[in-house]
Tab-separated table of C-alpha atoms in Angstrom:
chain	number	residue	atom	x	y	z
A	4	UNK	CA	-9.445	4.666	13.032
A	5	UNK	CA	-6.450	5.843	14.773
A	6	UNK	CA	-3.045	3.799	16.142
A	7	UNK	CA	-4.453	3.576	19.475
A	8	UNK	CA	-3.462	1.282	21.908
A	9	UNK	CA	-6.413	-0.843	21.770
A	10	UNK	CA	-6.751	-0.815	18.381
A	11	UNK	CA	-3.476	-2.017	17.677
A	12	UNK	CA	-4.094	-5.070	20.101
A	13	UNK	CA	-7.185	-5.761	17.992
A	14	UNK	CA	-4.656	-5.493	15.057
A	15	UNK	CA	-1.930	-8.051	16.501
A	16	UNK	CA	-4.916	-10.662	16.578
A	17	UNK	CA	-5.602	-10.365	12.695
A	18	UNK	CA	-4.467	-13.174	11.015
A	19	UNK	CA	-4.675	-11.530	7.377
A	20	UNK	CA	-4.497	-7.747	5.723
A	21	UNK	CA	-5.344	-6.745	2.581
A	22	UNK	CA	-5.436	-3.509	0.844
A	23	UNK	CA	-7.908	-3.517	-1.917
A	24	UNK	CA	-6.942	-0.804	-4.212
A	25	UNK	CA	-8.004	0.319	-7.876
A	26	UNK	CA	-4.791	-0.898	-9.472
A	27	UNK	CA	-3.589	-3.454	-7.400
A	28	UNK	CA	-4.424	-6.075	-4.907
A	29	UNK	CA	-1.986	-6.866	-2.381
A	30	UNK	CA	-2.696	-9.885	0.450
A	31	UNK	CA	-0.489	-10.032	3.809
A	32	UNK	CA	-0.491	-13.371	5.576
A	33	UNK	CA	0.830	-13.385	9.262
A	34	UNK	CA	4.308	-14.898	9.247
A	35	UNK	CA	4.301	-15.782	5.725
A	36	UNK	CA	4.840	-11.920	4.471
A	37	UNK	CA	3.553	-10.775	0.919
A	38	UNK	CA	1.854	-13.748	-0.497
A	39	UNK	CA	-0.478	-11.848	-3.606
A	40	UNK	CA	0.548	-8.761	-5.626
A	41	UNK	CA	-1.369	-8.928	-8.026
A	42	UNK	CA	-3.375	-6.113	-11.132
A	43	UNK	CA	-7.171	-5.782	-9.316
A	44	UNK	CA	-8.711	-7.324	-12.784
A	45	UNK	CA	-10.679	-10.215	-13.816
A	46	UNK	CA	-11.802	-11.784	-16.911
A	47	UNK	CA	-15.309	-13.179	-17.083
A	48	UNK	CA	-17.093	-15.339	-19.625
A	49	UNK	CA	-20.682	-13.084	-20.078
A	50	UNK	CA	-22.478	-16.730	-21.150
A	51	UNK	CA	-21.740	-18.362	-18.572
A	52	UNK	CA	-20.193	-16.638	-15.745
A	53	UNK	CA	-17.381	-18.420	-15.075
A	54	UNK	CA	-14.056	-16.819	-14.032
A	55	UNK	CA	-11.428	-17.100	-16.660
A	56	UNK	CA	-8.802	-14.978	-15.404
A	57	UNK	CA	-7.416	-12.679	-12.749
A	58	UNK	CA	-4.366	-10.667	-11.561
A	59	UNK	CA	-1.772	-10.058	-14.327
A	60	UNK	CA	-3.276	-12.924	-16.727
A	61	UNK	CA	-6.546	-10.801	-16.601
A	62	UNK	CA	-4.799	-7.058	-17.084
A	63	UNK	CA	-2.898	-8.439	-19.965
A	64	UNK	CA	-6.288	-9.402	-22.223
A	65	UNK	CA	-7.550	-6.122	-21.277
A	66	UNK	CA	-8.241	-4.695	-25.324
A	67	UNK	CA	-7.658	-7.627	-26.356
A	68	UNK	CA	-10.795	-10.198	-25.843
A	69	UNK	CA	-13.539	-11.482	-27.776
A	70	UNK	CA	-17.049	-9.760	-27.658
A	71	UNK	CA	-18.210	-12.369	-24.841
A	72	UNK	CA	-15.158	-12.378	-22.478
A	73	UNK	CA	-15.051	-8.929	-20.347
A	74	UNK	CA	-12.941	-7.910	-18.228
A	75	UNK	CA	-13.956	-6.357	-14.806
A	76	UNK	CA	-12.344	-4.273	-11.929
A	77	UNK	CA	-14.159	-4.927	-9.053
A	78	UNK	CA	-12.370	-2.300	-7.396
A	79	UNK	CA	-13.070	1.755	-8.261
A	80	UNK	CA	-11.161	4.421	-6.370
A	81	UNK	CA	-10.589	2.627	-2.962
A	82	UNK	CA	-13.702	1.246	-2.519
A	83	UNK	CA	-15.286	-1.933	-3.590
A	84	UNK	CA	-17.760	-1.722	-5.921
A	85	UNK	CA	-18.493	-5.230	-6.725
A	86	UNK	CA	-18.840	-7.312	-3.542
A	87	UNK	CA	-19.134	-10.969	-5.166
A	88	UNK	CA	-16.684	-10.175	-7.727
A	89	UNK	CA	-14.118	-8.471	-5.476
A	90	UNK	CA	-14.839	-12.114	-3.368
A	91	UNK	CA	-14.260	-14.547	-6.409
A	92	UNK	CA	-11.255	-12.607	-7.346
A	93	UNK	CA	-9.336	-12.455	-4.003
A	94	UNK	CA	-10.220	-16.604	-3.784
A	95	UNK	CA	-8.769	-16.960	-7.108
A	96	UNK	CA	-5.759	-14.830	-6.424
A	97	UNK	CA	-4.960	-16.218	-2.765
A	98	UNK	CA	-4.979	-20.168	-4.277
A	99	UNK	CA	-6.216	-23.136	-2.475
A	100	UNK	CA	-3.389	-23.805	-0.073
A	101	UNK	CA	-3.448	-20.109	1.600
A	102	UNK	CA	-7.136	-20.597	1.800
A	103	UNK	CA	-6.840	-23.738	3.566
A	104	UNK	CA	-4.097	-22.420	6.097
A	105	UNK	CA	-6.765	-19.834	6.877
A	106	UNK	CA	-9.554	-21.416	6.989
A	107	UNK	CA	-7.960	-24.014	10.163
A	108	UNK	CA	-7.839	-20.827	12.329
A	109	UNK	CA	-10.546	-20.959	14.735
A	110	UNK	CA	-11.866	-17.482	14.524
A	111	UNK	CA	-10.311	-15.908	11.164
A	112	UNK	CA	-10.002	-12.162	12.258
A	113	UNK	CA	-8.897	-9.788	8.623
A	114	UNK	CA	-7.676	-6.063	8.621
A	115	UNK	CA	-8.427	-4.360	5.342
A	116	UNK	CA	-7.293	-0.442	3.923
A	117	UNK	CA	-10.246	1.958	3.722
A	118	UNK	CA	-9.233	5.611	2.281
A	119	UNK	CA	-9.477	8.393	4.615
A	120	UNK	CA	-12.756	9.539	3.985
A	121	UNK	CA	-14.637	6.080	3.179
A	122	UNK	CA	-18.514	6.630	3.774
A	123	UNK	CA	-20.442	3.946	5.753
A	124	UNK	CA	-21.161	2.116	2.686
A	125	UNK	CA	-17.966	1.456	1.252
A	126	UNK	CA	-16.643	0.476	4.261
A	127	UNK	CA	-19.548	-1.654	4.586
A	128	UNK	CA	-18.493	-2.985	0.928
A	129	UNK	CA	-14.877	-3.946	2.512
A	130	UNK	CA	-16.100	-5.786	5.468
A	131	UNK	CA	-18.169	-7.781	3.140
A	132	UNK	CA	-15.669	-8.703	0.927
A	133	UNK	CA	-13.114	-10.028	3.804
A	134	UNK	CA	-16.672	-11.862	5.497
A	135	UNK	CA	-17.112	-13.792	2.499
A	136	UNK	CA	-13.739	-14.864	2.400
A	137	UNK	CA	-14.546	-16.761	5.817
A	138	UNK	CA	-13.144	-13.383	7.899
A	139	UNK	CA	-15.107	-13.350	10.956
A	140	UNK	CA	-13.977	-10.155	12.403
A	141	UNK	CA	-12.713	-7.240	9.943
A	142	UNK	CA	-10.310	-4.433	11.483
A	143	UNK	CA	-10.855	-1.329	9.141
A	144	UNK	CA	-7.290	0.681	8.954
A	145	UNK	CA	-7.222	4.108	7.324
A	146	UNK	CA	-4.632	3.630	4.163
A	147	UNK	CA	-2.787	6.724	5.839
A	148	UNK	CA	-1.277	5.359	8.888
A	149	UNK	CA	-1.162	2.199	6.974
A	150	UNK	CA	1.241	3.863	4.642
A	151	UNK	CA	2.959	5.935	7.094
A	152	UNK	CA	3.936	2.857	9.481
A	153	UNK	CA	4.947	1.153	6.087
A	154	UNK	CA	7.503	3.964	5.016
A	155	UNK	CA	8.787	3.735	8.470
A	156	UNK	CA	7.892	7.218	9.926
A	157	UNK	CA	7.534	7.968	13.173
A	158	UNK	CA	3.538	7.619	13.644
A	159	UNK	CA	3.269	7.388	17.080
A	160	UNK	CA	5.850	10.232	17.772
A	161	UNK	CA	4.119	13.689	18.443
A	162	UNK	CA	5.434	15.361	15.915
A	163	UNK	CA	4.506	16.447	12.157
A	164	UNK	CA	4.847	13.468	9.211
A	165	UNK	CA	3.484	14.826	6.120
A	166	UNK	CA	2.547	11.545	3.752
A	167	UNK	CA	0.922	11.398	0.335
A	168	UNK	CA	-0.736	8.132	-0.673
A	169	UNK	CA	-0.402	8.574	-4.569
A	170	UNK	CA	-3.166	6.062	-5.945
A	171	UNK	CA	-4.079	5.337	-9.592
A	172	UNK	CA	-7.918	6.830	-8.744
A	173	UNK	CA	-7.019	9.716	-6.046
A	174	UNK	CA	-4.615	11.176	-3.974
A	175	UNK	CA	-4.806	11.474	-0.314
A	176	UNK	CA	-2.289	13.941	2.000
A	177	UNK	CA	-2.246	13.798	5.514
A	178	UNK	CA	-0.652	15.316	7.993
A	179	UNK	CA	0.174	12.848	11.187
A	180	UNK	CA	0.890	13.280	14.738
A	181	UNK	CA	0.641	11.131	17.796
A	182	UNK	CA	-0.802	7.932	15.778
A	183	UNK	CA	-3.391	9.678	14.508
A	184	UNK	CA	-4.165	12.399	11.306
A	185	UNK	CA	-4.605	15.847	12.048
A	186	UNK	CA	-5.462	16.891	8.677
A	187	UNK	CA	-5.990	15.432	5.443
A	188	UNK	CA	-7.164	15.771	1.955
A	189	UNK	CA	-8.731	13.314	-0.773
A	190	UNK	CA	-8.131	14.514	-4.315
A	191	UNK	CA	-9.524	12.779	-7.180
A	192	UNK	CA	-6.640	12.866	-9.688
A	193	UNK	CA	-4.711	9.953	-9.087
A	194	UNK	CA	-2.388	8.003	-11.993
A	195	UNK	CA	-5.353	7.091	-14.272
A	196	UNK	CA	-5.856	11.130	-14.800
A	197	UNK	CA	-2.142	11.160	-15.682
A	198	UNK	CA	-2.451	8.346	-18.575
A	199	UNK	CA	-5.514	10.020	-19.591
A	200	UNK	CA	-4.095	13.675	-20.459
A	201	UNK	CA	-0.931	11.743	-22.159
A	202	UNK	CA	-3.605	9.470	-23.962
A	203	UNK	CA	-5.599	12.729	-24.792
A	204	UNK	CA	-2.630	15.035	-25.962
A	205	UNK	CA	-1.240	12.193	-28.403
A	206	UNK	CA	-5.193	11.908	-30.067
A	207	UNK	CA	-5.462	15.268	-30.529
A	208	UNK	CA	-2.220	16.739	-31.320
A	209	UNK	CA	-0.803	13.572	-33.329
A	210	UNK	CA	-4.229	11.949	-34.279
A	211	UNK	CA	-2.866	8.768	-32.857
A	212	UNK	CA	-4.834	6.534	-30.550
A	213	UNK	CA	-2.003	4.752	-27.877
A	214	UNK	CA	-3.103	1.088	-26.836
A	215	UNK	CA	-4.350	0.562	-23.056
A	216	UNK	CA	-1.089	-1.141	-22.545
A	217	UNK	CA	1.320	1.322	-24.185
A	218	UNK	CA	0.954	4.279	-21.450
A	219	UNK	CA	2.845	3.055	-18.348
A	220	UNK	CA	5.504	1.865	-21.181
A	221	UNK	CA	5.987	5.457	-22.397
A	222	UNK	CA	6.127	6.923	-18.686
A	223	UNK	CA	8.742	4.625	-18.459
A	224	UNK	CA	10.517	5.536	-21.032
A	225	UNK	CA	10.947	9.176	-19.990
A	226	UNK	CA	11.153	8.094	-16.390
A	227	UNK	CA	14.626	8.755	-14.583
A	228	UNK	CA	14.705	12.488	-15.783
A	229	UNK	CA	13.022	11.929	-18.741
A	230	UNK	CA	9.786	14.353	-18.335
A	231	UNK	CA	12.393	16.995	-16.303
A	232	UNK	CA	13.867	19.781	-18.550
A	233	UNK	CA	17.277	17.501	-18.754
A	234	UNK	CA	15.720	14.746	-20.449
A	235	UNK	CA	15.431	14.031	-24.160
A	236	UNK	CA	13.594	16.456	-26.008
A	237	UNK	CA	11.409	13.869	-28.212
A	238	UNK	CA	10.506	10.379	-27.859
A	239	UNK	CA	9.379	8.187	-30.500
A	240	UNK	CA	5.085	6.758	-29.882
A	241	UNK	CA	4.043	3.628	-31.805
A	242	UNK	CA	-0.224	4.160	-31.928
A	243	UNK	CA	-2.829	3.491	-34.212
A	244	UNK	CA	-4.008	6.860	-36.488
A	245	UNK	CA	-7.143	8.278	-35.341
A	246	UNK	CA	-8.709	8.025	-39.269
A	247	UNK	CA	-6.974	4.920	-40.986
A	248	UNK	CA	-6.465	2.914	-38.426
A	249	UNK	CA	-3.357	1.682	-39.388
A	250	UNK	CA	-0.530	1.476	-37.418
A	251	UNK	CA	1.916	4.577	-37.469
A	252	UNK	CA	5.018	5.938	-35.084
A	253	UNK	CA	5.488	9.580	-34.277
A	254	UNK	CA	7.922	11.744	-32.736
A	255	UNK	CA	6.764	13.473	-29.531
A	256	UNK	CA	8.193	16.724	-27.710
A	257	UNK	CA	8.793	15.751	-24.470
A	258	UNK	CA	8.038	19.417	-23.128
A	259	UNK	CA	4.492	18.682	-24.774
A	260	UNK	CA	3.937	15.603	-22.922
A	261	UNK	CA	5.381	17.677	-19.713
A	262	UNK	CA	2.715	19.946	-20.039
A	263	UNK	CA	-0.068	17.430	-20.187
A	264	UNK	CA	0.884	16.139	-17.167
A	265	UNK	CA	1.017	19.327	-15.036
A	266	UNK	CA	-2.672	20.056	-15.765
A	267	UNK	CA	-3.786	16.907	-13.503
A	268	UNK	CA	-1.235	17.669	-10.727
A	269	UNK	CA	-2.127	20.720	-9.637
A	270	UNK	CA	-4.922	19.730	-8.206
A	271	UNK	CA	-2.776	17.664	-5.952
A	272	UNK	CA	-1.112	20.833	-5.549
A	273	UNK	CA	-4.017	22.225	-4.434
A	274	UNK	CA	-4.832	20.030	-2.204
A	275	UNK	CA	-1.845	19.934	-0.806
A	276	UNK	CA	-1.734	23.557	0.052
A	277	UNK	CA	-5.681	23.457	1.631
A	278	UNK	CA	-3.523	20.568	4.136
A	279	UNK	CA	-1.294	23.046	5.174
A	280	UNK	CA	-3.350	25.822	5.443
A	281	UNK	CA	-5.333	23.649	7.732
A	282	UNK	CA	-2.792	22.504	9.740
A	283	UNK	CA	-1.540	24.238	13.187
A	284	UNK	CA	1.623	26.487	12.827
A	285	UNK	CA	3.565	24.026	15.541
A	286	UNK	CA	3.136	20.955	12.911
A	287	UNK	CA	4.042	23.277	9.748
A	288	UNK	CA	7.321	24.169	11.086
A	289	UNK	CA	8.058	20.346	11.881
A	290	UNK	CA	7.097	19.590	8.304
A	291	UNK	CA	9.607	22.313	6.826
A	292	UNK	CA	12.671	20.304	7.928
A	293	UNK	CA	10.947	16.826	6.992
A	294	UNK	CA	9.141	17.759	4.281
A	295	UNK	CA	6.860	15.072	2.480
A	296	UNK	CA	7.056	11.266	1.737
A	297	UNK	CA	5.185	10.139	-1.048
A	298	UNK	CA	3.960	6.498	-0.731
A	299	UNK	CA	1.742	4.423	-3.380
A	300	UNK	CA	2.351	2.953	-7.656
A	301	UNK	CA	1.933	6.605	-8.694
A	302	UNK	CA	4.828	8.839	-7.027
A	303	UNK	CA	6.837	6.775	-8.864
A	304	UNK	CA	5.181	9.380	-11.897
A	305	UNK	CA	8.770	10.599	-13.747
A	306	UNK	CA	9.099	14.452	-12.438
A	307	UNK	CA	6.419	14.454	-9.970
A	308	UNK	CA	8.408	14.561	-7.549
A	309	UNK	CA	10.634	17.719	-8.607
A	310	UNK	CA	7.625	19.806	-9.422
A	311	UNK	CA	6.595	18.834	-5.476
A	312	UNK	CA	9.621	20.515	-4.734
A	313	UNK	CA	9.731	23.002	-6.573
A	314	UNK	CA	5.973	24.352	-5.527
A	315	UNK	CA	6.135	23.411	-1.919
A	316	UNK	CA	10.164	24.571	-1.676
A	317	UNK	CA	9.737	21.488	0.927
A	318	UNK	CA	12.153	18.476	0.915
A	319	UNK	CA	9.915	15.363	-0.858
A	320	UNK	CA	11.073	11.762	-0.626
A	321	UNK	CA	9.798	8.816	-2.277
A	322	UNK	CA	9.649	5.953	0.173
A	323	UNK	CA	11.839	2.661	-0.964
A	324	UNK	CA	9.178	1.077	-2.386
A	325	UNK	CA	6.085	3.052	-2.933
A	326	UNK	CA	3.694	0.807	-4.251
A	327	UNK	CA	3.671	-1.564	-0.854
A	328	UNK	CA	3.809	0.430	1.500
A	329	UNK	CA	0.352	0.746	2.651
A	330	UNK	CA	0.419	-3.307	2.892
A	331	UNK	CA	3.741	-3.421	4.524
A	332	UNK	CA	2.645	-1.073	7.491
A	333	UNK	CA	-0.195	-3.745	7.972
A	334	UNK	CA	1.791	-6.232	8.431
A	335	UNK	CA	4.085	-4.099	11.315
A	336	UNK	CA	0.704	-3.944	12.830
A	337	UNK	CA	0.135	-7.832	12.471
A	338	UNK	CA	3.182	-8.762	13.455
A	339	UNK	CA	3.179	-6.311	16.033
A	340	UNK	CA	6.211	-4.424	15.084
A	341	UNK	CA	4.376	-0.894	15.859
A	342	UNK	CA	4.627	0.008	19.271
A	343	UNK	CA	2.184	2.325	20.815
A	344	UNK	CA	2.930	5.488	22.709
A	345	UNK	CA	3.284	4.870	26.314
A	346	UNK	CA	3.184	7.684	28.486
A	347	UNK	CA	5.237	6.107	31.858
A	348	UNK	CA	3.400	7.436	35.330
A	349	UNK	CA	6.565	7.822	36.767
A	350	UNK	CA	7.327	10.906	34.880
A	351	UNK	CA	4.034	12.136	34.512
A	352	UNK	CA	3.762	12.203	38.244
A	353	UNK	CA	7.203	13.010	38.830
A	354	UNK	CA	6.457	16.839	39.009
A	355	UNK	CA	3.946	16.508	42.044
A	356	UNK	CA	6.831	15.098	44.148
């Protein structure tokens, strides 16, 4: 879907937004801002059913619960996988007295992020989720524009915005113009793939095996210019060992943990490159002066950023705040803060005089 005119009227009657994404869950009520941000988890009792958790109360038993109490993500790379799950979990998270301000409106009209190249079917999967909520119109908006409105560039301008939704499943890049995307890229190496080679690297180089909750700690600990060649050179891990399963601490090489990280991301530097390639020369040069904005949890990744830079040679920017952007540009929409491109007849025709 594109920032058209019309579609931006259909936009200014939605009453909610909600971006449904693999990490997070974020819920946009018209005039009331940013009422959930919340982990996309929930904890359910497997003899019974019944809910037990969700949001950050769910994330923080993941590891940790009994053999009957599981914890679900009803959400998998951008699309919803679990329709009645993804339902119960946004009722749970939005609370009774949001629901009830909803439900009064006469015909409850939702928007809801899709990623760029969403098939039928999980688009399909995202209407249904919003319908059950008591939505009885759903506006699909691609998480692009979404973002891009959000970090404030100039979507409906015709010239080049280069944006890179960093997700925790994938990574989209896009290339905007006029309201609408020109090129783009899905690639499927999002944060996740980021823990996962740091996760890896400590198992087999330091036979240690990190707890689910330990990785975003020890990106934070060598965020700032931690995982860039000023940082410290070692960083102390506390992990289980691999064989007695004790607890044990080791000291890691930073460089090593560096290295790990690079393998995942050049894929998004591949992707990245098949944008540009892809892209007419006119937009390119645009993009050389303004360069790229990263948008979503992950560009917030210590050093991703400068080893953007230093591949593309392009100027990269991380927007203010990353993670909400993609909401925040729905709500411009809502709101109707985004104004459409108006050509004005009196110039067009001005040339015929």
């Amino acid at each position: 879907m594109t920032a058209s005119t019309a579609s931006l009227e259909a936009l200014r009657r939605c009453h909610f937004a909600v971006d449904l994404g693999a990490a997070r869950t974020r819920v946009y009520v018209k005039g009331a801002g940013l009422v959930v941000d919340q982990p996309s988890a929930a904890a359910v009792n497997t003899r019974t059913g019944a809910l037990i958790a969700v949001g950050e109360f769910a994330e923080k038993m993941t590891g940790r619960t009994p053999g009957y109490i599981r914890v679900v993500r009803p959400v998998s790379g951008g699309t919803v996988v679990d329709i009645e799950m993804a339902q119960r979990m946004l009722r749970h998270l939005l609370g009774d007295r949001i629901r009830r301000t909803l439900r009064r409106k006469p015909r409850l009209r939702a928007a809801v992020c899709t990623p760029h190249d969403a098939d039928p079917l999980s688009q399909r999967a995202a209407i249904e989720t919003l319908v059950g909520l008591g939505a009885r119109r759903v506006e699909l908006v691609d998480t692009l524009i979404a973002a891009a409105v959000g970090c404030g560039l100039p979507v409906e301008q015709p010239e080049a915005t280069m944006i890179m939704v960093c997700g925790a499943h994938a990574t989209q890049v896009a290339v905007l113009s006029l309201g609408s995307i020109v090129t783009a890229e899905r690639i499927p190496v999002g944060g996740e793939a980021v823990d996962h080679a740091i996760v890896q690297l400590l198992r087999h180089q330091h036979e240690l095996v990190l707890p689910s909750q330990s990785v975003r700690p020890l990106q934070l600990a060598l965020s700032g210019n931690g995982l860039t060649p000023q940082g410290p050179a070692s960083t102390e891990i506390h992990g289980r060992d691999v064989a007695t399963g004790l607890a044990r601490s080791v000291r890691v090489d930073t460089a090593t943990v560096r290295n790990a990280i690079q393998t995942p991301l050049t894929a998004v530097l591949d992707g990245i490159g098949k944008v540009l390639r892809d892209c007419p020369p006119d937009l390119v040069a645009d993009l050389a002066d303004r360069g790229i904005m990263m948008v979503g949890g992950s560009a917030l990744l210590p050093g991703f950023d400068q080893m953007l830079r230093q591949a593309t040679g392009m100027p990269v920017h991380i927007a203010e705040r990353p993670d909400v952007c993609a909401v925040q540009g729905l709500g411009s929409m809502l709101e109707g803060r985004v104004e459409p491109l108006v050509l004005h007849p009196t110039t067009a025709g001005s040339d015929a005089d």
